[in-house]
Amino acid sequence: MKKTLYGIPNCDTVKKARDWLLENGHDVTFHDFKKAGLDRETAARWLEELDWEILVNRKGTTWRKLPDERKAAVNDKASALELMLENTSVIKRPVLEGDGALAVGFSPDDYARLMGAA
């Protein structure tokens, strides 16, 4: 499976991840949430592998701007899926997917392990 990095191009953490991948010679497809959105199948697959609380960035601006009643309604995998599809900016970035592995956020050490460089 081809590796894909999901995120938005102006996110500093996504920029760091993209730079690291390029500097270390890894060919990864970039999927821009803002332009291409996110399909239900992909988001549901992520939620099968990871807890929704890892994928939903509750420290970010997007989450903080949600009405309190909307935040309170996100309390399980199904409600997190709907929120992620409504507003991809609430997903913690970047998400790196490929070869049966999934990484959320960016850590050079984690990426080295995931990409087989360490």
mmCIF file of C-alpha atoms in Angstrom:
data_model
loop_
_atom_site.group_PDB
_atom_site.id
_atom_site.type_symbol
_atom_site.label_atom_id
_atom_site.label_comp_id
_atom_site.label_asym_id
_atom_site.label_seq_id
_atom_site.Cartn_x
_atom_site.Cartn_y
_atom_site.Cartn_z
ATOM 1 C CA MET A 1 0.000 0.000 0.000
ATOM 2 C CA LYS A 2 1.281 3.454 -0.893
ATOM 3 C CA LYS A 3 1.861 5.684 2.094
ATOM 4 C CA THR A 4 -0.323 8.778 2.351
ATOM 5 C CA LEU A 5 0.127 11.801 4.581
ATOM 6 C CA TYR A 6 -3.180 13.480 5.447
ATOM 7 C CA GLY A 7 -3.373 17.068 6.641
ATOM 8 C CA ILE A 8 -3.507 20.673 5.571
ATOM 9 C CA PRO A 9 -0.511 22.347 3.946
ATOM 10 C CA ASN A 10 -0.335 25.404 6.202
ATOM 11 C CA CYS A 11 -0.176 23.393 9.458
ATOM 12 C CA ASP A 12 3.280 23.687 11.039
ATOM 13 C CA THR A 13 3.307 20.065 12.195
ATOM 14 C CA VAL A 14 2.327 18.863 8.721
ATOM 15 C CA LYS A 15 5.125 20.989 7.245
ATOM 16 C CA LYS A 16 7.643 19.384 9.628
ATOM 17 C CA ALA A 17 6.416 15.905 8.709
ATOM 18 C CA ARG A 18 6.552 16.627 4.976
ATOM 19 C CA ASP A 19 10.047 18.095 5.292
ATOM 20 C CA TRP A 20 11.254 15.064 7.272
ATOM 21 C CA LEU A 21 9.796 12.640 4.734
ATOM 22 C CA LEU A 22 11.394 14.530 1.832
ATOM 23 C CA GLU A 23 14.779 14.861 3.564
ATOM 24 C CA ASN A 24 14.781 11.148 4.317
ATOM 25 C CA GLY A 25 13.867 10.115 0.779
ATOM 26 C CA HIS A 26 10.382 8.769 1.396
ATOM 27 C CA ASP A 27 7.854 8.939 -1.424
ATOM 28 C CA VAL A 28 4.536 9.737 0.219
ATOM 29 C CA THR A 29 1.339 11.042 -1.351
ATOM 30 C CA PHE A 30 -0.058 14.163 0.317
ATOM 31 C CA HIS A 31 -3.823 14.361 0.811
ATOM 32 C CA ASP A 32 -5.029 17.892 1.554
ATOM 33 C CA PHE A 33 -8.123 17.771 3.786
ATOM 34 C CA LYS A 34 -9.099 21.306 2.785
ATOM 35 C CA LYS A 35 -9.165 20.591 -0.946
ATOM 36 C CA ALA A 36 -9.984 16.900 -1.115
ATOM 37 C CA GLY A 37 -11.992 16.342 2.055
ATOM 38 C CA LEU A 38 -12.055 12.940 3.719
ATOM 39 C CA ASP A 39 -14.207 9.986 2.789
ATOM 40 C CA ARG A 40 -16.213 8.032 5.342
ATOM 41 C CA GLU A 41 -14.414 4.763 4.597
ATOM 42 C CA THR A 42 -10.984 6.209 5.400
ATOM 43 C CA ALA A 43 -12.086 7.930 8.602
ATOM 44 C CA ALA A 44 -13.945 4.796 9.751
ATOM 45 C CA ARG A 45 -10.834 2.674 9.058
ATOM 46 C CA TRP A 46 -8.761 5.006 11.236
ATOM 47 C CA LEU A 47 -11.309 4.754 14.029
ATOM 48 C CA GLU A 48 -11.090 0.958 13.894
ATOM 49 C CA GLU A 49 -7.348 1.193 14.556
ATOM 50 C CA LEU A 50 -7.197 4.117 16.963
ATOM 51 C CA ASP A 51 -9.303 5.498 19.775
ATOM 52 C CA TRP A 52 -11.383 8.486 18.660
ATOM 53 C CA GLU A 53 -9.761 10.570 21.401
ATOM 54 C CA ILE A 54 -6.411 10.242 19.616
ATOM 55 C CA LEU A 55 -7.836 11.396 16.284
ATOM 56 C CA VAL A 56 -10.016 14.262 17.501
ATOM 57 C CA ASN A 57 -7.825 17.210 18.470
ATOM 58 C CA ARG A 58 -9.589 18.622 21.505
ATOM 59 C CA LYS A 59 -6.791 21.116 22.135
ATOM 60 C CA GLY A 60 -7.030 22.830 18.755
ATOM 61 C CA THR A 61 -8.755 26.017 17.680
ATOM 62 C CA THR A 62 -11.399 24.197 15.655
ATOM 63 C CA TRP A 63 -12.542 22.186 18.679
ATOM 64 C CA ARG A 64 -12.500 25.220 20.962
ATOM 65 C CA LYS A 65 -14.734 27.143 18.541
ATOM 66 C CA LEU A 66 -17.405 24.435 18.514
ATOM 67 C CA PRO A 67 -20.538 25.145 20.537
ATOM 68 C CA ASP A 68 -20.486 23.422 23.939
ATOM 69 C CA GLU A 69 -23.466 21.253 23.014
ATOM 70 C CA ARG A 70 -21.625 20.014 19.875
ATOM 71 C CA LYS A 71 -18.550 19.155 21.929
ATOM 72 C CA ALA A 72 -20.663 17.315 24.489
ATOM 73 C CA ALA A 73 -22.272 15.251 21.720
ATOM 74 C CA VAL A 74 -18.874 13.809 20.710
ATOM 75 C CA ASN A 75 -18.539 10.943 23.134
ATOM 76 C CA ASP A 76 -17.917 7.803 21.094
ATOM 77 C CA LYS A 77 -16.555 6.485 17.810
ATOM 78 C CA ALA A 78 -19.753 7.134 15.833
ATOM 79 C CA SER A 79 -20.134 10.746 16.952
ATOM 80 C CA ALA A 80 -16.418 11.390 16.396
ATOM 81 C CA LEU A 81 -16.734 10.016 12.859
ATOM 82 C CA GLU A 82 -19.547 12.429 12.044
ATOM 83 C CA LEU A 83 -17.600 15.374 13.443
ATOM 84 C CA MET A 84 -14.447 14.391 11.526
ATOM 85 C CA LEU A 85 -16.429 14.239 8.285
ATOM 86 C CA GLU A 86 -18.200 17.556 8.972
ATOM 87 C CA ASN A 87 -15.015 19.389 9.844
ATOM 88 C CA THR A 88 -11.690 17.774 8.933
ATOM 89 C CA SER A 89 -9.816 20.548 10.749
ATOM 90 C CA VAL A 90 -10.737 18.860 14.024
ATOM 91 C CA ILE A 91 -8.563 15.837 13.141
ATOM 92 C CA LYS A 92 -5.165 15.809 14.818
ATOM 93 C CA ARG A 93 -2.544 16.291 12.117
ATOM 94 C CA PRO A 94 -0.842 14.843 10.308
ATOM 95 C CA VAL A 95 -2.101 11.304 9.834
ATOM 96 C CA LEU A 96 0.370 9.008 8.071
ATOM 97 C CA GLU A 97 -1.125 5.821 6.692
ATOM 98 C CA GLY A 98 0.341 2.929 4.768
ATOM 99 C CA ASP A 99 1.427 -0.700 4.880
ATOM 100 C CA GLY A 100 -1.049 -1.443 7.645
ATOM 101 C CA ALA A 101 0.398 1.245 9.927
ATOM 102 C CA LEU A 102 -1.123 4.492 11.129
ATOM 103 C CA ALA A 103 0.602 7.402 12.877
ATOM 104 C CA VAL A 104 -1.037 10.559 14.209
ATOM 105 C CA GLY A 105 1.001 13.676 14.866
ATOM 106 C CA PHE A 106 4.691 13.930 14.033
ATOM 107 C CA SER A 107 7.713 12.551 15.801
ATOM 108 C CA PRO A 108 10.966 11.961 13.886
ATOM 109 C CA ASP A 109 11.620 8.777 15.899
ATOM 110 C CA ASP A 110 8.124 7.394 15.267
ATOM 111 C CA TYR A 111 8.364 8.211 11.565
ATOM 112 C CA ALA A 112 11.778 6.551 11.320
ATOM 113 C CA ARG A 113 10.347 3.368 12.862
ATOM 114 C CA LEU A 114 7.203 3.503 10.705
ATOM 115 C CA MET A 115 9.157 4.099 7.503
ATOM 116 C CA GLY A 116 11.672 1.363 8.309
ATOM 117 C CA ALA A 117 14.603 3.738 8.783
ATOM 118 C CA ALA A 118 15.396 2.770 12.346
#
